[in-house]
Each structure stands twice: as C-alpha cells, then as structure tokens.
PDB file of N, CA and C in Angstrom:
ATOM      1  N   MET A   8      13.714 -78.193 -11.651  1.00 85.00           N
ATOM      2  CA  MET A   8      12.929 -79.323 -11.567  1.00 85.00           C
ATOM      3  C   MET A   8      12.891 -79.898  -9.950  1.00 85.00           C
ATOM      4  N   ASN A   9      13.669 -79.505  -9.470  1.00 89.00           N
ATOM      5  CA  ASN A   9      13.768 -79.877  -7.795  1.00 89.00           C
ATOM      6  C   ASN A   9      14.294 -81.039  -7.873  1.00 89.00           C
ATOM      7  N   LEU A  10      14.261 -82.086  -6.991  1.00 91.00           N
ATOM      8  CA  LEU A  10      14.747 -83.262  -6.630  1.00 91.00           C
ATOM      9  C   LEU A  10      14.102 -84.648  -7.444  1.00 91.00           C
ATOM     10  N   PRO A  11      14.688 -85.564  -7.776  1.00 90.00           N
ATOM     11  CA  PRO A  11      13.935 -86.572  -8.474  1.00 90.00           C
ATOM     12  C   PRO A  11      12.701 -87.087  -7.324  1.00 90.00           C
ATOM     13  N   ALA A  12      13.041 -87.216  -6.235  1.00 94.00           N
ATOM     14  CA  ALA A  12      12.399 -88.267  -5.176  1.00 94.00           C
ATOM     15  C   ALA A  12      11.126 -87.143  -5.000  1.00 94.00           C
ATOM     16  N   LEU A  13      11.143 -85.804  -5.286  1.00 95.00           N
ATOM     17  CA  LEU A  13      10.051 -84.879  -5.196  1.00 95.00           C
ATOM     18  C   LEU A  13       9.253 -84.519  -6.564  1.00 95.00           C
ATOM     19  N   ASN A  14      10.005 -84.904  -7.637  1.00 94.00           N
ATOM     20  CA  ASN A  14       9.450 -84.546  -9.090  1.00 94.00           C
ATOM     21  C   ASN A  14       9.753 -85.713  -9.773  1.00 94.00           C
ATOM     22  N   PRO A  15       9.209 -87.051  -9.349  1.00 93.00           N
ATOM     23  CA  PRO A  15       9.491 -87.874 -10.463  1.00 93.00           C
ATOM     24  C   PRO A  15       8.811 -88.021 -11.891  1.00 93.00           C
ATOM     25  N   GLY A  16       7.845 -87.406 -12.018  1.00 93.00           N
ATOM     26  CA  GLY A  16       7.372 -87.149 -13.466  1.00 93.00           C
ATOM     27  C   GLY A  16       7.810 -86.171 -14.109  1.00 93.00           C
ATOM     28  N   GLY A  17       8.353 -85.618 -13.645  1.00 91.00           N
ATOM     29  CA  GLY A  17       9.116 -84.220 -14.346  1.00 91.00           C
ATOM     30  C   GLY A  17      10.464 -84.981 -14.950  1.00 91.00           C
ATOM     31  N   TYR A  18      11.153 -85.587 -14.271  1.00 87.00           N
ATOM     32  CA  TYR A  18      12.274 -86.618 -14.612  1.00 87.00           C
ATOM     33  C   TYR A  18      12.299 -87.118 -15.662  1.00 87.00           C
ATOM     34  N   ILE A  19      11.045 -88.062 -15.390  1.00 88.00           N
ATOM     35  CA  ILE A  19      10.671 -88.938 -16.705  1.00 88.00           C
ATOM     36  C   ILE A  19      10.333 -88.181 -17.801  1.00 88.00           C
ATOM     37  N   ASN A  20       9.611 -87.220 -17.957  1.00 87.00           N
ATOM     38  CA  ASN A  20       8.921 -86.486 -19.125  1.00 87.00           C
ATOM     39  C   ASN A  20      10.486 -85.931 -19.812  1.00 87.00           C
ATOM     40  N   ALA A  21      11.362 -85.272 -18.678  1.00 85.00           N
ATOM     41  CA  ALA A  21      12.454 -84.497 -19.503  1.00 85.00           C
ATOM     42  C   ALA A  21      13.507 -85.999 -19.721  1.00 85.00           C
ATOM     43  N   SER A  22      13.605 -86.939 -19.570  1.00 85.00           N
ATOM     44  CA  SER A  22      14.496 -87.910 -20.115  1.00 85.00           C
ATOM     45  C   SER A  22      14.501 -88.296 -21.739  1.00 85.00           C
ATOM     46  N   ILE A  23      15.448 -88.478 -21.917  1.00 88.00           N
ATOM     47  CA  ILE A  23      15.750 -88.919 -23.627  1.00 88.00           C
ATOM     48  C   ILE A  23      15.857 -90.119 -23.713  1.00 88.00           C
ATOM     49  N   SER A  24      14.773 -90.867 -24.258  1.00 87.00           N
ATOM     50  CA  SER A  24      15.286 -92.367 -24.564  1.00 87.00           C
ATOM     51  C   SER A  24      15.133 -92.782 -25.719  1.00 87.00           C
ATOM     52  N   ASN A  25      14.688 -91.512 -26.640  1.00 90.00           N
ATOM     53  CA  ASN A  25      14.391 -91.934 -28.327  1.00 90.00           C
ATOM     54  C   ASN A  25      14.757 -90.764 -28.928  1.00 90.00           C
ATOM     55  N   VAL A  26      16.142 -90.914 -29.480  1.00 94.00           N
ATOM     56  CA  VAL A  26      16.675 -89.889 -30.510  1.00 94.00           C
ATOM     57  C   VAL A  26      16.212 -89.609 -31.562  1.00 94.00           C
ATOM     58  N   THR A  27      15.251 -90.531 -32.172  1.00 91.00           N
ATOM     59  CA  THR A  27      15.093 -90.479 -33.605  1.00 91.00           C
ATOM     60  C   THR A  27      14.620 -88.967 -33.814  1.00 91.00           C
ATOM     61  N   ALA A  28      13.899 -88.586 -33.242  1.00 90.00           N
ATOM     62  CA  ALA A  28      13.405 -87.152 -33.740  1.00 90.00           C
ATOM     63  C   ALA A  28      14.412 -86.013 -33.895  1.00 90.00           C
ATOM     64  N   PHE A  29      15.541 -86.608 -33.548  1.00 92.00           N
ATOM     65  CA  PHE A  29      16.495 -85.580 -33.755  1.00 92.00           C
ATOM     66  C   PHE A  29      16.988 -85.473 -35.071  1.00 92.00           C
ATOM     67  N   GLU A  30      16.600 -86.330 -35.789  1.00 92.00           N
ATOM     68  CA  GLU A  30      16.988 -86.482 -37.396  1.00 92.00           C
ATOM     69  C   GLU A  30      16.087 -85.230 -37.958  1.00 92.00           C
ATOM     70  N   LYS A  31      15.259 -84.767 -37.733  1.00 92.00           N
ATOM     71  CA  LYS A  31      14.518 -83.736 -37.976  1.00 92.00           C
ATOM     72  C   LYS A  31      14.681 -82.417 -37.798  1.00 92.00           C
ATOM     73  N   VAL A  32      15.919 -82.033 -36.948  1.00 91.00           N
ATOM     74  CA  VAL A  32      16.425 -80.706 -36.517  1.00 91.00           C
ATOM     75  C   VAL A  32      17.772 -80.790 -36.359  1.00 91.00           C
ATOM     76  N   ASP A  33      18.256 -79.512 -36.759  1.00 89.00           N
ATOM     77  CA  ASP A  33      19.611 -79.178 -36.591  1.00 89.00           C
ATOM     78  C   ASP A  33      19.725 -78.943 -35.186  1.00 89.00           C
ATOM     79  N   TYR A  34      20.758 -79.612 -34.559  1.00 89.00           N
ATOM     80  CA  TYR A  34      20.736 -79.706 -33.113  1.00 89.00           C
ATOM     81  C   TYR A  34      22.478 -79.032 -32.773  1.00 89.00           C
ATOM     82  N   LEU A  35      22.535 -78.173 -31.727  1.00 88.00           N
ATOM     83  CA  LEU A  35      23.764 -77.768 -31.306  1.00 88.00           C
ATOM     84  C   LEU A  35      23.765 -78.078 -29.980  1.00 88.00           C
ATOM     85  N   LEU A  36      24.927 -79.100 -29.450  1.00 90.00           N
ATOM     86  CA  LEU A  36      25.009 -79.496 -27.967  1.00 90.00           C
ATOM     87  C   LEU A  36      26.360 -78.926 -27.613  1.00 90.00           C
ATOM     88  N   ALA A  37      26.052 -77.860 -26.800  1.00 86.00           N
ATOM     89  CA  ALA A  37      27.248 -76.955 -26.155  1.00 86.00           C
ATOM     90  C   ALA A  37      27.426 -77.527 -24.614  1.00 86.00           C
ATOM     91  N   HIS A  38      28.685 -78.022 -24.361  1.00 87.00           N
ATOM     92  CA  HIS A  38      29.042 -78.383 -23.035  1.00 87.00           C
ATOM     93  C   HIS A  38      29.775 -77.510 -22.214  1.00 87.00           C
ATOM     94  N   GLY A  39      29.958 -76.934 -21.330  1.00 84.00           N
ATOM     95  CA  GLY A  39      31.139 -76.211 -20.530  1.00 84.00           C
ATOM     96  C   GLY A  39      31.580 -77.224 -19.419  1.00 84.00           C
ATOM     97  N   SER A  40      32.503 -77.630 -19.460  1.00 84.00           N
ATOM     98  CA  SER A  40      33.244 -78.447 -18.240  1.00 84.00           C
ATOM     99  C   SER A  40      33.245 -77.755 -16.936  1.00 84.00           C
ATOM    100  N   GLY A  41      33.145 -76.345 -17.101  1.00 82.00           N
ATOM    101  CA  GLY A  41      33.561 -75.685 -15.833  1.00 82.00           C
ATOM    102  C   GLY A  41      32.039 -75.833 -15.001  1.00 82.00           C
ATOM    103  N   ASP A  42      31.031 -76.198 -15.484  1.00 75.00           N
ATOM    104  CA  ASP A  42      29.766 -76.149 -14.925  1.00 75.00           C
ATOM    105  C   ASP A  42      29.898 -77.689 -14.198  1.00 75.00           C
ATOM    106  N   ASP A  43      29.792 -77.691 -12.711  1.00 76.00           N
ATOM    107  CA  ASP A  43      29.627 -78.944 -11.863  1.00 76.00           C
ATOM    108  C   ASP A  43      28.556 -79.491 -11.877  1.00 76.00           C
ATOM    109  N   ASN A  44      27.500 -78.985 -12.072  1.00 77.00           N
ATOM    110  CA  ASN A  44      26.119 -79.557 -12.324  1.00 77.00           C
ATOM    111  C   ASN A  44      25.757 -80.014 -13.311  1.00 77.00           C
ATOM    112  N   VAL A  45      26.579 -79.857 -14.295  1.00 78.00           N
ATOM    113  CA  VAL A  45      26.279 -80.789 -15.555  1.00 78.00           C
ATOM    114  C   VAL A  45      27.262 -81.717 -15.932  1.00 78.00           C
ATOM    115  N   HIS A  46      27.105 -82.928 -15.763  1.00 86.00           N
ATOM    116  CA  HIS A  46      28.573 -83.854 -15.743  1.00 86.00           C
ATOM    117  C   HIS A  46      28.649 -84.183 -17.331  1.00 86.00           C
ATOM    118  N   PHE A  47      29.743 -84.108 -17.721  1.00 90.00           N
ATOM    119  CA  PHE A  47      30.156 -84.278 -19.155  1.00 90.00           C
ATOM    120  C   PHE A  47      29.631 -85.694 -19.541  1.00 90.00           C
ATOM    121  N   ALA A  48      29.486 -86.740 -18.669  1.00 91.00           N
ATOM    122  CA  ALA A  48      29.101 -88.098 -18.991  1.00 91.00           C
ATOM    123  C   ALA A  48      27.523 -87.946 -19.592  1.00 91.00           C
ATOM    124  N   ASN A  49      26.735 -87.193 -19.393  1.00 89.00           N
ATOM    125  CA  ASN A  49      25.346 -87.155 -19.729  1.00 89.00           C
ATOM    126  C   ASN A  49      25.548 -86.569 -21.343  1.00 89.00           C
ATOM    127  N   SER A  50      26.494 -85.461 -21.300  1.00 92.00           N
ATOM    128  CA  SER A  50      26.675 -85.338 -22.837  1.00 92.00           C
ATOM    129  C   SER A  50      27.021 -86.219 -23.512  1.00 92.00           C
ATOM    130  N   ALA A  51      28.173 -87.155 -23.062  1.00 94.00           N
ATOM    131  CA  ALA A  51      28.498 -88.001 -23.729  1.00 94.00           C
ATOM    132  C   ALA A  51      27.567 -89.240 -24.015  1.00 94.00           C
ATOM    133  N   HIS A  52      26.817 -89.387 -23.316  1.00 94.00           N
ATOM    134  CA  HIS A  52      25.509 -90.590 -23.445  1.00 94.00           C
ATOM    135  C   HIS A  52      24.877 -90.195 -24.756  1.00 94.00           C
ATOM    136  N   LEU A  53      24.310 -88.783 -24.462  1.00 95.00           N
ATOM    137  CA  LEU A  53      23.837 -88.407 -25.759  1.00 95.00           C
ATOM    138  C   LEU A  53      24.189 -88.709 -26.997  1.00 95.00           C
ATOM    139  N   LEU A  54      25.482 -88.093 -27.051  1.00 96.00           N
ATOM    140  CA  LEU A  54      26.280 -88.499 -28.341  1.00 96.00           C
ATOM    141  C   LEU A  54      26.473 -89.790 -28.590  1.00 96.00           C
ATOM    142  N   ASP A  55      26.763 -90.899 -27.643  1.00 97.00           N
ATOM    143  CA  ASP A  55      26.582 -92.078 -28.088  1.00 97.00           C
ATOM    144  C   ASP A  55      25.159 -92.640 -28.932  1.00 97.00           C
ATOM    145  N   MET A  56      24.142 -92.068 -27.943  1.00 96.00           N
ATOM    146  CA  MET A  56      22.763 -92.340 -28.625  1.00 96.00           C
ATOM    147  C   MET A  56      22.771 -92.139 -29.999  1.00 96.00           C
ATOM    148  N   PHE A  57      23.217 -90.631 -30.489  1.00 96.00           N
ATOM    149  CA  PHE A  57      23.288 -90.324 -31.735  1.00 96.00           C
ATOM    150  C   PHE A  57      23.955 -90.889 -32.555  1.00 96.00           C
ATOM    151  N   THR A  58      25.181 -91.399 -32.094  1.00 96.00           N
ATOM    152  CA  THR A  58      26.006 -92.504 -33.075  1.00 96.00           C
ATOM    153  C   THR A  58      25.368 -93.780 -33.101  1.00 96.00           C
ATOM    154  N   LYS A  59      24.950 -94.280 -32.371  1.00 96.00           N
ATOM    155  CA  LYS A  59      24.083 -95.757 -32.442  1.00 96.00           C
ATOM    156  C   LYS A  59      22.767 -95.474 -33.442  1.00 96.00           C
ATOM    157  N   GLU A  60      21.913 -94.487 -33.524  1.00 95.00           N
ATOM    158  CA  GLU A  60      20.684 -94.254 -34.230  1.00 95.00           C
ATOM    159  C   GLU A  60      21.113 -93.584 -35.588  1.00 95.00           C
ATOM    160  N   HIS A  61      22.599 -93.217 -35.899  1.00 96.00           N
ATOM    161  CA  HIS A  61      22.926 -92.698 -37.162  1.00 96.00           C
ATOM    162  C   HIS A  61      22.464 -91.341 -37.245  1.00 96.00           C
ATOM    163  N   ILE A  62      22.225 -90.353 -36.010  1.00 95.00           N
ATOM    164  CA  ILE A  62      21.707 -88.999 -36.218  1.00 95.00           C
ATOM    165  C   ILE A  62      23.195 -88.561 -36.653  1.00 95.00           C
ATOM    166  N   ARG A  63      23.064 -87.607 -37.598  1.00 94.00           N
ATOM    167  CA  ARG A  63      24.365 -87.012 -38.116  1.00 94.00           C
ATOM    168  C   ARG A  63      24.301 -85.466 -38.213  1.00 94.00           C
ATOM    169  N   ASN A  64      22.911 -84.761 -38.060  1.00 92.00           N
ATOM    170  CA  ASN A  64      22.729 -83.556 -38.139  1.00 92.00           C
ATOM    171  C   ASN A  64      22.981 -82.487 -36.881  1.00 92.00           C
ATOM    172  N   TYR A  65      23.832 -82.702 -36.139  1.00 92.00           N
ATOM    173  CA  TYR A  65      24.270 -81.918 -34.825  1.00 92.00           C
ATOM    174  C   TYR A  65      25.710 -81.500 -34.772  1.00 92.00           C
ATOM    175  N   GLN A  66      25.647 -80.620 -33.961  1.00 91.00           N
ATOM    176  CA  GLN A  66      26.903 -80.043 -33.947  1.00 91.00           C
ATOM    177  C   GLN A  66      27.383 -80.134 -32.407  1.00 91.00           C
ATOM    178  N   PHE A  67      28.679 -80.465 -32.036  1.00 92.00           N
ATOM    179  CA  PHE A  67      29.062 -80.417 -30.427  1.00 92.00           C
ATOM    180  C   PHE A  67      29.677 -79.419 -30.482  1.00 92.00           C
ATOM    181  N   ARG A  68      30.109 -78.691 -29.296  1.00 87.00           N
ATOM    182  CA  ARG A  68      31.060 -77.792 -29.086  1.00 87.00           C
ATOM    183  C   ARG A  68      31.254 -77.715 -27.410  1.00 87.00           C
ATOM    184  N   MET A  69      32.679 -78.195 -27.058  1.00 86.00           N
ATOM    185  CA  MET A  69      33.185 -78.381 -25.577  1.00 86.00           C
ATOM    186  C   MET A  69      34.216 -76.897 -25.170  1.00 86.00           C
ATOM    187  N   PHE A  70      33.294 -76.342 -24.364  1.00 82.00           N
ATOM    188  CA  PHE A  70      34.056 -75.519 -23.699  1.00 82.00           C
ATOM    189  C   PHE A  70      34.895 -75.735 -22.303  1.00 82.00           C
ATOM    190  N   THR A  71      36.338 -75.775 -22.413  1.00 81.00           N
ATOM    191  CA  THR A  71      36.868 -76.609 -21.538  1.00 81.00           C
ATOM    192  C   THR A  71      36.858 -75.610 -20.079  1.00 81.00           C
ATOM    193  N   ASP A  72      37.073 -75.638 -19.176  1.00 77.00           N
ATOM    194  CA  ASP A  72      36.988 -75.163 -17.731  1.00 77.00           C
ATOM    195  C   ASP A  72      35.981 -73.800 -18.106  1.00 77.00           C
ATOM    196  N   ARG A  73      34.878 -73.869 -18.773  1.00 71.00           N
ATOM    197  CA  ARG A  73      34.042 -72.577 -19.182  1.00 71.00           C
ATOM    198  C   ARG A  73      32.646 -73.262 -18.561  1.00 71.00           C
ATOM    199  N   TYR A  74      31.900 -72.211 -18.307  1.00 69.00           N
ATOM    200  CA  TYR A  74      30.612 -72.375 -18.179  1.00 69.00           C
ATOM    201  C   TYR A  74      29.951 -71.849 -19.613  1.00 69.00           C
ATOM    202  N   VAL A  75      28.593 -72.580 -19.896  1.00 64.00           N
ATOM    203  CA  VAL A  75      28.145 -72.135 -21.298  1.00 64.00           C
ATOM    204  C   VAL A  75      26.987 -71.389 -21.113  1.00 64.00           C
ATOM    205  N   TYR A  76      26.449 -71.181 -20.246  1.00 61.00           N
ATOM    206  CA  TYR A  76      25.203 -70.098 -19.959  1.00 61.00           C
ATOM    207  C   TYR A  76      25.729 -68.898 -19.237  1.00 61.00           C
ATOM    208  N   GLY A  77      24.966 -68.128 -19.163  1.00 57.00           N
ATOM    209  CA  GLY A  77      25.063 -66.628 -18.852  1.00 57.00           C
ATOM    210  C   GLY A  77      25.392 -65.689 -19.902  1.00 57.00           C
ATOM    211  N   PRO A  78      25.976 -64.307 -19.400  1.00 56.00           N
ATOM    212  CA  PRO A  78      26.028 -63.455 -20.714  1.00 56.00           C
ATOM    213  C   PRO A  78      26.989 -63.981 -21.735  1.00 56.00           C
ATOM    214  N   GLY A  79      26.223 -63.678 -22.763  1.00 60.00           N
ATOM    215  CA  GLY A  79      27.213 -64.129 -23.707  1.00 60.00           C
ATOM    216  C   GLY A  79      26.698 -65.251 -24.820  1.00 60.00           C
ATOM    217  N   LEU A  80      25.757 -65.862 -23.894  1.00 60.00           N
ATOM    218  CA  LEU A  80      25.384 -67.300 -24.924  1.00 60.00           C
ATOM    219  C   LEU A  80      24.939 -67.359 -25.941  1.00 60.00           C
ATOM    220  N   TRP A  81      24.305 -66.223 -26.535  1.00 58.00           N
ATOM    221  CA  TRP A  81      23.744 -66.302 -27.710  1.00 58.00           C
ATOM    222  C   TRP A  81      24.795 -65.743 -29.044  1.00 58.00           C
ATOM    223  N   GLU A  82      25.709 -64.794 -28.209  1.00 62.00           N
ATOM    224  CA  GLU A  82      26.906 -64.616 -29.168  1.00 62.00           C
ATOM    225  C   GLU A  82      27.696 -65.668 -29.352  1.00 62.00           C
ATOM    226  N   ARG A  83      27.782 -66.533 -28.413  1.00 61.00           N
ATOM    227  CA  ARG A  83      28.695 -67.772 -28.711  1.00 61.00           C
ATOM    228  C   ARG A  83      27.892 -68.742 -29.505  1.00 61.00           C
ATOM    229  N   LYS A  84      26.537 -69.039 -29.411  1.00 63.00           N
ATOM    230  CA  LYS A  84      25.865 -69.760 -30.304  1.00 63.00           C
ATOM    231  C   LYS A  84      26.088 -69.335 -31.481  1.00 63.00           C
ATOM    232  N   ALA A  85      25.791 -67.967 -31.856  1.00 64.00           N
ATOM    233  CA  ALA A  85      26.133 -67.806 -33.203  1.00 64.00           C
ATOM    234  C   ALA A  85      27.307 -67.872 -33.896  1.00 64.00           C
ATOM    235  N   GLU A  86      28.518 -67.404 -32.967  1.00 66.00           N
ATOM    236  CA  GLU A  86      29.894 -67.756 -33.360  1.00 66.00           C
ATOM    237  C   GLU A  86      30.124 -69.233 -33.637  1.00 66.00           C
ATOM    238  N   MET A  87      29.546 -70.245 -32.641  1.00 62.00           N
ATOM    239  CA  MET A  87      29.417 -71.669 -33.259  1.00 62.00           C
ATOM    240  C   MET A  87      28.868 -72.066 -34.455  1.00 62.00           C
ATOM    241  N   THR A  88      27.955 -71.526 -34.436  1.00 60.00           N
ATOM    242  CA  THR A  88      26.991 -71.870 -35.963  1.00 60.00           C
ATOM    243  C   THR A  88      27.711 -71.318 -37.193  1.00 60.00           C
ATOM    244  N   ASP A  89      28.415 -69.918 -37.028  1.00 60.00           N
ATOM    245  CA  ASP A  89      29.006 -69.456 -38.357  1.00 60.00           C
ATOM    246  C   ASP A  89      30.316 -70.119 -38.396  1.00 60.00           C
ATOM    247  N   ASP A  90      31.024 -70.820 -37.428  1.00 56.00           N
ATOM    248  CA  ASP A  90      32.011 -71.380 -37.583  1.00 56.00           C
ATOM    249  C   ASP A  90      31.840 -72.731 -38.261  1.00 56.00           C
ATOM    250  N   ALA A  91      30.847 -73.398 -37.982  1.00 50.00           N
ATOM    251  CA  ALA A  91      30.277 -74.427 -38.663  1.00 50.00           C
ATOM    252  C   ALA A  91      29.874 -74.390 -40.021  1.00 50.00           C
ATOM    253  N   HIS A  92      29.245 -73.464 -40.460  1.00 52.00           N
ATOM    254  CA  HIS A  92      28.621 -73.050 -41.870  1.00 52.00           C
ATOM    255  C   HIS A  92      29.979 -72.549 -42.543  1.00 52.00           C
ATOM    256  N   GLN A  93      31.050 -72.108 -41.990  1.00 56.00           N
ATOM    257  CA  GLN A  93      32.038 -71.700 -42.969  1.00 56.00           C
ATOM    258  C   GLN A  93      32.915 -72.872 -43.109  1.00 56.00           C
ATOM    259  N   ARG A  94      33.352 -73.833 -42.335  1.00 52.00           N
ATOM    260  CA  ARG A  94      33.666 -75.167 -42.551  1.00 52.00           C
ATOM    261  C   ARG A  94      33.132 -75.948 -43.704  1.00 52.00           C
ATOM    262  N   SER A  95      31.925 -76.058 -43.819  1.00 51.00           N
ATOM    263  CA  SER A  95      30.846 -76.868 -44.683  1.00 51.00           C
ATOM    264  C   SER A  95      30.981 -76.476 -46.015  1.00 51.00           C
TER     265      SER A  95
END
C-alpha cells in the first residue's frame, strides 16, 4: 500500500469504520505477536468494534511470538476452524 502520504485514498478505502457487514460472514481473525509490522492494538480495536456492535460470528486466534503468514498458513487456518467446530 505504500505510505499514507503516498497513497491516502488506499488507506481511506482499506479502513474499517463500520463493522455491521461482518454480521453476514463467518470471520477468522488471526494475529501473530511476532509480526512487528502489524500491531496488536489494531486487532484489539477491531475486536472492540465487534463487541460494541454485538458482532458474534467471529473467531480470534492469537499466535504468541509467531508470524501468521507464510508457509503453513492455510493448514493453520484449517486447524483453527476445525478446533472451533469441535468445541461448538
């Protein structure tokens, strides 16, 4: 996306200010605390927005000291989804 000063429209279009559309989808938010480019405060803010709007059809998984992306991402996504289905 480049820097906000070089792509202000992209940052505006990518920002989430209304979470009500999340009611219509099953959503998985995975955050790896080992990724210093994606700050946990952003994930926490999104979770707060879900709470305020009573969005409940999401799953959250925190990977402590790990990255979420890269090799094995889809396997981990399937594992997280399978774990959640087994608990419900």
